[in-house]
């Protein structure tokens, strides 16, 4: 279905510069763009009408960091720490994933994102051991009608190595740029802080290709202030750089991020559960660093940003109360508001990706539109505080309709054009392969893996022996 579509009579959260909230107005979509917003719009003959009364119409959400390939392992690591994740994926089992396994996880995760109203996702794809894996990842993203940015990475090899191969260059020229299917391309690797700066050649490749770097920075036990300082001293901190997590950093590092114009992708549920550091929005607000939200991985968490918004607001307020109580004080007015986290889930993601054409509902912008409406749910009314409703009342089951560039990808609560039985077969085949590779005992034990005595607590990267004393009781 394409052509013109009108969503009638919803409460429209524009997320425009004035943050207008428009109760009972219509949103008209023509082709891939928003054509008009207003009350009782006159529309061209043949326009598809969608009843949005009682619902909320908002911009499609944007997830700036998601390891889609891991979706085939949904829920497996629910009780992991970050250390156990590193053992399982980086050291032991990440290498047994074949191209078809990357493809299966990406397909499942990409449809899952759309179903939850996440219209743009950065696929932080760090399981690309070969360009065959990368082609499989890109094929899956192009087969799903959302916006997907491929952030290319490979945890099995040094960034300086995989970015230097002829095959990698060939992939970039074949699959990225122009009007090809991917919405964008980034390089995804971490900076250990090793003073020899082994990641420097990979930054130079990114600079030469003119693509952003996204990097897990401020991750307890893996990446910290040393990595930020190296990036800064070599001029690799740029406005398009996305720092994932950004927890466990010093004031100096936050100043460097703020001064160079980068942004932080906050994965609150991940930081709370895995242990990268306290979810850092309280610090990022202080230093004026732009924020976007992300879900990280379905090995633990679900790929929807309702959970991210809710967890982020809760974590920020929790810290604010805790710090006040430690000083014998009482917080009477919360600093972080529901409106702000909805903004981070929409506009914040667009800004992080350098996209001025998505992230808000305004005439002329791309028609990435989400309708939240669930007349069967007692939680859908009364609708008194729209931002508060999105953050604390709504959930993915309330996503009624989703448009990406004017194309209907979900309608009446059902995905359009998704062959989920076929996706399920691919995922089951991947799970079968992994279970066979691990053996049943290792498979069972993998949900709570042992940690080797050495190496893993220094850092999870096999290309350097660098270790910081900071996370060793120093
Ligand atoms: Zn991550």
Tab-separated table of C-alpha atoms in Angstrom, residues 155-472:
chain	number	residue	atom	x	y	z
A	155	UNK	CA	35.129	-9.010	17.218
A	156	UNK	CA	37.189	-11.973	16.006
A	157	UNK	CA	39.961	-9.826	14.513
A	158	UNK	CA	41.793	-6.542	15.125
A	159	UNK	CA	40.082	-3.503	13.574
A	160	UNK	CA	43.355	-2.633	11.839
A	161	UNK	CA	43.297	-6.041	10.145
A	162	UNK	CA	39.746	-6.390	8.918
A	163	UNK	CA	39.477	-2.816	7.684
A	164	UNK	CA	42.643	-3.310	5.619
A	165	UNK	CA	41.456	-6.245	3.534
A	166	UNK	CA	40.646	-6.039	-0.161
A	167	UNK	CA	37.420	-7.957	0.520
A	168	UNK	CA	36.269	-5.301	2.987
A	169	UNK	CA	36.934	-2.511	0.476
A	170	UNK	CA	35.095	-4.501	-2.153
A	171	UNK	CA	32.087	-4.908	0.178
A	172	UNK	CA	32.000	-1.158	0.836
A	173	UNK	CA	32.020	-0.319	-2.847
A	174	UNK	CA	29.435	-2.991	-3.701
A	175	UNK	CA	26.942	-2.447	-0.886
A	176	UNK	CA	27.106	1.140	0.393
A	177	UNK	CA	26.548	4.656	-0.868
A	178	UNK	CA	24.193	6.097	-3.435
A	179	UNK	CA	20.628	4.832	-3.395
A	180	UNK	CA	21.489	1.274	-2.424
A	181	UNK	CA	19.265	-0.516	0.094
A	182	UNK	CA	21.166	0.328	3.280
A	183	UNK	CA	20.298	3.650	4.907
A	184	UNK	CA	23.840	4.244	6.007
A	185	UNK	CA	27.175	2.708	6.869
A	186	UNK	CA	29.425	3.040	9.901
A	187	UNK	CA	32.533	1.336	11.258
A	188	UNK	CA	31.971	-0.398	14.583
A	189	UNK	CA	34.944	-1.151	16.809
A	190	UNK	CA	36.124	-0.414	20.329
A	191	UNK	CA	39.211	1.382	21.612
A	192	UNK	CA	40.979	-0.571	24.308
A	193	UNK	CA	43.229	2.200	25.587
A	194	UNK	CA	46.401	0.296	24.658
A	195	UNK	CA	48.974	3.140	24.404
A	196	UNK	CA	50.226	1.662	21.104
A	197	UNK	CA	46.762	2.650	19.756
A	198	UNK	CA	46.299	-0.466	17.580
A	199	UNK	CA	42.919	0.871	16.421
A	200	UNK	CA	44.453	3.930	14.722
A	201	UNK	CA	44.588	2.437	11.197
A	202	UNK	CA	40.864	1.615	11.390
A	203	UNK	CA	40.060	5.241	12.257
A	204	UNK	CA	42.120	6.284	9.249
A	205	UNK	CA	40.067	3.973	7.025
A	206	UNK	CA	36.845	5.501	8.391
A	207	UNK	CA	38.198	8.984	7.698
A	208	UNK	CA	39.212	8.018	4.188
A	209	UNK	CA	35.809	6.445	3.472
A	210	UNK	CA	34.041	9.400	5.061
A	211	UNK	CA	31.958	7.210	7.370
A	212	UNK	CA	31.251	7.597	11.096
A	213	UNK	CA	32.767	5.401	13.793
A	214	UNK	CA	30.558	3.963	16.524
A	215	UNK	CA	32.398	2.641	19.539
A	216	UNK	CA	31.547	1.061	22.897
A	217	UNK	CA	33.174	3.680	25.137
A	218	UNK	CA	32.986	3.903	28.887
A	219	UNK	CA	32.447	0.203	29.486
A	220	UNK	CA	33.759	-0.992	32.847
A	221	UNK	CA	36.544	-3.537	32.342
A	222	UNK	CA	36.782	-2.999	28.567
A	223	UNK	CA	37.006	0.610	27.405
A	224	UNK	CA	37.528	3.776	29.414
A	225	UNK	CA	39.246	7.131	29.652
A	226	UNK	CA	42.475	5.861	28.052
A	227	UNK	CA	40.665	5.100	24.797
A	228	UNK	CA	38.895	8.457	24.771
A	229	UNK	CA	42.214	10.263	25.337
A	230	UNK	CA	43.848	8.421	22.430
A	231	UNK	CA	40.950	9.243	20.118
A	232	UNK	CA	41.072	12.872	21.192
A	233	UNK	CA	44.823	13.263	20.870
A	234	UNK	CA	44.750	11.843	17.338
A	235	UNK	CA	41.817	13.934	16.175
A	236	UNK	CA	39.358	11.063	15.760
A	237	UNK	CA	36.604	12.483	17.979
A	238	UNK	CA	34.161	14.065	15.538
A	239	UNK	CA	30.503	15.225	15.655
A	240	UNK	CA	29.291	12.078	13.899
A	241	UNK	CA	31.031	9.724	16.352
A	242	UNK	CA	28.552	7.718	18.438
A	243	UNK	CA	29.829	6.583	21.836
A	244	UNK	CA	27.841	3.602	23.059
A	245	UNK	CA	27.082	3.422	26.808
A	246	UNK	CA	29.371	6.302	27.828
A	247	UNK	CA	29.290	5.170	31.445
A	248	UNK	CA	32.272	4.792	33.821
A	249	UNK	CA	34.016	7.843	32.331
A	250	UNK	CA	35.765	10.747	34.037
A	251	UNK	CA	34.797	14.401	33.733
A	252	UNK	CA	37.720	14.848	31.321
A	253	UNK	CA	36.257	12.293	28.912
A	254	UNK	CA	32.790	13.838	29.064
A	255	UNK	CA	34.342	17.244	28.352
A	256	UNK	CA	36.148	15.785	25.336
A	257	UNK	CA	32.928	14.263	23.967
A	258	UNK	CA	31.017	17.507	24.533
A	259	UNK	CA	33.734	19.680	23.023
A	260	UNK	CA	33.974	17.601	19.848
A	261	UNK	CA	30.210	17.402	19.316
A	262	UNK	CA	29.688	13.637	19.529
A	263	UNK	CA	26.703	11.901	21.069
A	264	UNK	CA	26.135	8.988	23.416
A	265	UNK	CA	23.854	6.037	22.734
A	266	UNK	CA	22.472	5.063	26.141
A	267	UNK	CA	21.316	1.445	26.620
A	268	UNK	CA	19.921	1.750	30.110
A	269	UNK	CA	18.634	-1.800	30.546
A	270	UNK	CA	21.998	-3.082	29.386
A	271	UNK	CA	24.042	-0.828	31.657
A	272	UNK	CA	21.854	-1.703	34.635
A	273	UNK	CA	22.065	-5.429	34.144
A	274	UNK	CA	25.401	-6.146	32.442
A	275	UNK	CA	27.623	-3.714	34.341
A	276	UNK	CA	29.103	-1.165	31.923
A	277	UNK	CA	28.462	1.496	34.575
A	278	UNK	CA	25.515	3.470	35.922
A	279	UNK	CA	23.261	4.558	33.021
A	280	UNK	CA	24.881	7.919	32.298
A	281	UNK	CA	22.052	10.312	31.375
A	282	UNK	CA	22.517	12.145	34.700
A	283	UNK	CA	26.125	12.899	33.631
A	284	UNK	CA	25.378	13.559	29.978
A	285	UNK	CA	22.757	16.139	30.928
A	286	UNK	CA	25.318	17.852	33.155
A	287	UNK	CA	27.915	18.089	30.393
A	288	UNK	CA	25.440	18.955	27.637
A	289	UNK	CA	26.129	15.835	25.579
A	290	UNK	CA	23.411	14.808	23.088
A	291	UNK	CA	21.674	11.504	23.859
A	292	UNK	CA	20.052	8.791	21.778
A	293	UNK	CA	18.618	5.516	23.062
A	294	UNK	CA	19.344	1.911	22.195
A	295	UNK	CA	18.427	-1.641	23.196
A	296	UNK	CA	21.830	-3.299	22.635
A	297	UNK	CA	20.962	-6.997	22.257
A	298	UNK	CA	18.043	-9.391	22.509
A	299	UNK	CA	20.330	-11.943	24.150
A	300	UNK	CA	19.044	-10.206	27.280
A	301	UNK	CA	16.467	-7.528	26.377
A	302	UNK	CA	13.651	-6.916	23.953
A	303	UNK	CA	14.128	-4.726	20.891
A	304	UNK	CA	11.628	-2.004	21.715
A	305	UNK	CA	12.252	1.517	22.861
A	306	UNK	CA	9.308	1.658	25.269
A	307	UNK	CA	11.452	-0.389	27.633
A	308	UNK	CA	14.409	1.909	26.926
A	309	UNK	CA	12.454	5.088	27.617
A	310	UNK	CA	10.939	3.697	30.796
A	311	UNK	CA	14.209	2.298	32.135
A	312	UNK	CA	16.114	5.479	31.291
A	313	UNK	CA	13.655	7.759	33.046
A	314	UNK	CA	13.616	5.457	36.064
A	315	UNK	CA	17.395	5.155	36.302
A	316	UNK	CA	17.960	8.886	36.018
A	317	UNK	CA	15.377	9.674	38.690
A	318	UNK	CA	16.611	6.853	40.906
A	319	UNK	CA	20.106	8.336	40.888
A	320	UNK	CA	18.807	11.841	41.519
A	321	UNK	CA	16.852	10.695	44.598
A	322	UNK	CA	19.705	8.529	45.873
A	323	UNK	CA	22.268	11.334	45.664
A	324	UNK	CA	19.903	13.768	47.360
A	325	UNK	CA	19.173	11.320	50.168
A	326	UNK	CA	22.902	10.807	50.747
A	327	UNK	CA	23.090	14.536	51.486
A	328	UNK	CA	19.967	14.488	53.663
A	329	UNK	CA	17.983	16.314	50.984
A	330	UNK	CA	14.664	15.705	49.216
A	331	UNK	CA	14.046	15.937	45.471
A	332	UNK	CA	10.743	17.756	45.090
A	333	UNK	CA	10.735	18.205	41.281
A	334	UNK	CA	12.266	15.566	39.016
A	335	UNK	CA	14.916	16.969	36.679
A	336	UNK	CA	14.273	14.517	33.838
A	337	UNK	CA	10.844	14.625	32.255
A	338	UNK	CA	8.939	12.083	30.174
A	339	UNK	CA	9.027	14.460	27.213
A	340	UNK	CA	12.830	14.350	27.214
A	341	UNK	CA	13.111	10.573	26.890
A	342	UNK	CA	10.540	10.519	24.063
A	343	UNK	CA	12.714	13.126	22.375
A	344	UNK	CA	15.831	10.976	22.854
A	345	UNK	CA	14.010	7.977	21.301
A	346	UNK	CA	13.090	9.988	18.199
A	347	UNK	CA	14.868	13.286	17.471
A	348	UNK	CA	17.900	12.243	19.494
A	349	UNK	CA	18.490	9.230	17.265
A	350	UNK	CA	18.030	11.300	14.116
A	351	UNK	CA	20.579	13.845	15.326
A	352	UNK	CA	23.073	11.103	16.222
A	353	UNK	CA	22.795	9.784	12.665
A	354	UNK	CA	23.030	13.252	11.103
A	355	UNK	CA	19.521	12.891	9.681
A	356	UNK	CA	17.405	16.042	9.577
A	357	UNK	CA	14.692	14.338	7.490
A	358	UNK	CA	13.473	11.914	10.180
A	359	UNK	CA	12.798	11.996	13.944
A	360	UNK	CA	9.852	14.437	13.966
A	361	UNK	CA	6.453	14.848	12.320
A	362	UNK	CA	6.676	17.962	10.158
A	363	UNK	CA	5.500	18.795	6.662
A	364	UNK	CA	8.155	17.791	4.151
A	365	UNK	CA	9.881	15.242	6.385
A	366	UNK	CA	10.005	11.535	5.651
A	367	UNK	CA	6.772	9.849	6.680
A	368	UNK	CA	8.107	7.546	9.412
A	369	UNK	CA	4.999	7.480	11.570
A	370	UNK	CA	3.798	5.369	14.500
A	371	UNK	CA	0.213	5.166	15.738
A	372	UNK	CA	-0.253	3.922	19.317
A	373	UNK	CA	-3.845	2.833	19.709
A	374	UNK	CA	-5.327	-0.156	21.433
A	375	UNK	CA	-9.048	0.146	22.026
A	376	UNK	CA	-9.113	-3.284	23.687
A	377	UNK	CA	-6.701	-2.184	26.395
A	378	UNK	CA	-7.934	-0.613	29.647
A	379	UNK	CA	-4.518	1.071	29.790
A	380	UNK	CA	-5.266	3.107	26.673
A	381	UNK	CA	-7.511	5.666	28.395
A	382	UNK	CA	-7.866	8.281	29.703
A	383	UNK	CA	-5.118	9.953	27.677
A	384	UNK	CA	-4.239	12.920	29.882
A	385	UNK	CA	-0.461	13.330	29.589
A	386	UNK	CA	0.658	12.116	26.153
A	387	UNK	CA	4.412	11.964	26.870
A	388	UNK	CA	3.808	10.259	30.193
A	389	UNK	CA	1.456	7.853	28.455
A	390	UNK	CA	4.082	6.870	25.877
A	391	UNK	CA	6.751	6.289	28.512
A	392	UNK	CA	4.930	4.651	31.425
A	393	UNK	CA	1.638	3.316	30.007
A	394	UNK	CA	2.232	2.215	26.419
A	395	UNK	CA	4.050	-0.878	25.215
A	396	UNK	CA	4.819	-2.633	21.948
A	397	UNK	CA	1.421	-4.359	21.827
A	398	UNK	CA	-0.154	-0.907	21.536
A	399	UNK	CA	1.646	-0.179	18.261
A	400	UNK	CA	-1.311	-0.184	15.882
A	401	UNK	CA	0.158	1.190	12.652
A	402	UNK	CA	3.706	1.872	11.454
A	403	UNK	CA	4.730	3.748	8.308
A	404	UNK	CA	8.280	3.898	6.965
A	405	UNK	CA	8.702	6.498	4.246
A	406	UNK	CA	4.947	6.392	3.676
A	407	UNK	CA	4.900	2.617	3.314
A	408	UNK	CA	2.596	0.748	5.689
A	409	UNK	CA	4.678	-1.939	7.424
A	410	UNK	CA	2.245	-2.610	10.276
A	411	UNK	CA	-1.524	-2.143	10.239
A	412	UNK	CA	-4.185	-2.944	12.832
A	413	UNK	CA	-1.520	-4.445	15.075
A	414	UNK	CA	-0.155	-6.844	12.435
A	415	UNK	CA	3.040	-6.662	10.396
A	416	UNK	CA	2.447	-6.280	6.662
A	417	UNK	CA	4.414	-8.564	4.331
A	418	UNK	CA	6.402	-10.396	7.001
A	419	UNK	CA	6.693	-14.149	6.463
A	420	UNK	CA	7.292	-14.963	10.120
A	421	UNK	CA	7.006	-18.753	9.651
A	422	UNK	CA	9.916	-18.538	7.189
A	423	UNK	CA	11.915	-16.384	9.608
A	424	UNK	CA	11.152	-18.860	12.374
A	425	UNK	CA	12.469	-21.747	10.266
A	426	UNK	CA	15.744	-19.901	9.626
A	427	UNK	CA	16.145	-19.061	13.306
A	428	UNK	CA	15.392	-22.643	14.354
A	429	UNK	CA	18.015	-23.857	11.910
A	430	UNK	CA	20.554	-21.466	13.465
A	431	UNK	CA	19.679	-22.552	16.998
A	432	UNK	CA	20.036	-26.181	15.896
A	433	UNK	CA	23.467	-25.449	14.420
A	434	UNK	CA	24.647	-23.663	17.564
A	435	UNK	CA	23.399	-26.413	19.898
A	436	UNK	CA	25.206	-28.991	17.784
A	437	UNK	CA	28.440	-26.971	17.820
A	438	UNK	CA	28.351	-26.439	21.583
A	439	UNK	CA	26.988	-29.823	22.627
A	440	UNK	CA	24.107	-30.044	25.067
A	441	UNK	CA	26.178	-29.609	28.209
A	442	UNK	CA	27.957	-26.458	27.013
A	443	UNK	CA	24.652	-25.178	25.649
A	444	UNK	CA	23.010	-25.523	29.050
A	445	UNK	CA	26.021	-24.176	30.879
A	446	UNK	CA	26.302	-21.279	28.466
A	447	UNK	CA	23.391	-19.576	30.145
A	448	UNK	CA	25.693	-19.167	33.156
A	449	UNK	CA	29.221	-19.618	31.755
A	450	UNK	CA	32.327	-20.021	33.882
A	451	UNK	CA	34.903	-17.269	33.591
A	452	UNK	CA	38.487	-18.252	32.708
A	453	UNK	CA	41.037	-17.264	35.350
A	454	UNK	CA	43.012	-14.923	33.108
A	455	UNK	CA	42.543	-12.625	30.144
A	456	UNK	CA	38.844	-11.864	30.233
A	457	UNK	CA	38.962	-9.459	33.158
A	458	UNK	CA	41.723	-7.467	31.421
A	459	UNK	CA	39.759	-6.931	28.237
A	460	UNK	CA	37.741	-9.132	25.867
A	461	UNK	CA	39.755	-8.248	22.745
A	462	UNK	CA	42.116	-10.898	21.524
A	463	UNK	CA	44.374	-8.508	19.559
A	464	UNK	CA	45.900	-6.773	22.585
A	465	UNK	CA	47.054	-7.734	26.072
A	466	UNK	CA	46.539	-4.211	27.363
A	467	UNK	CA	44.951	-3.974	30.790
A	468	UNK	CA	43.910	-1.073	32.926
A	469	UNK	CA	44.513	-1.341	36.670
A	470	UNK	CA	41.312	0.528	37.305
A	471	UNK	CA	39.042	-2.535	37.188
A	472	UNK	CA	41.408	-4.813	39.117
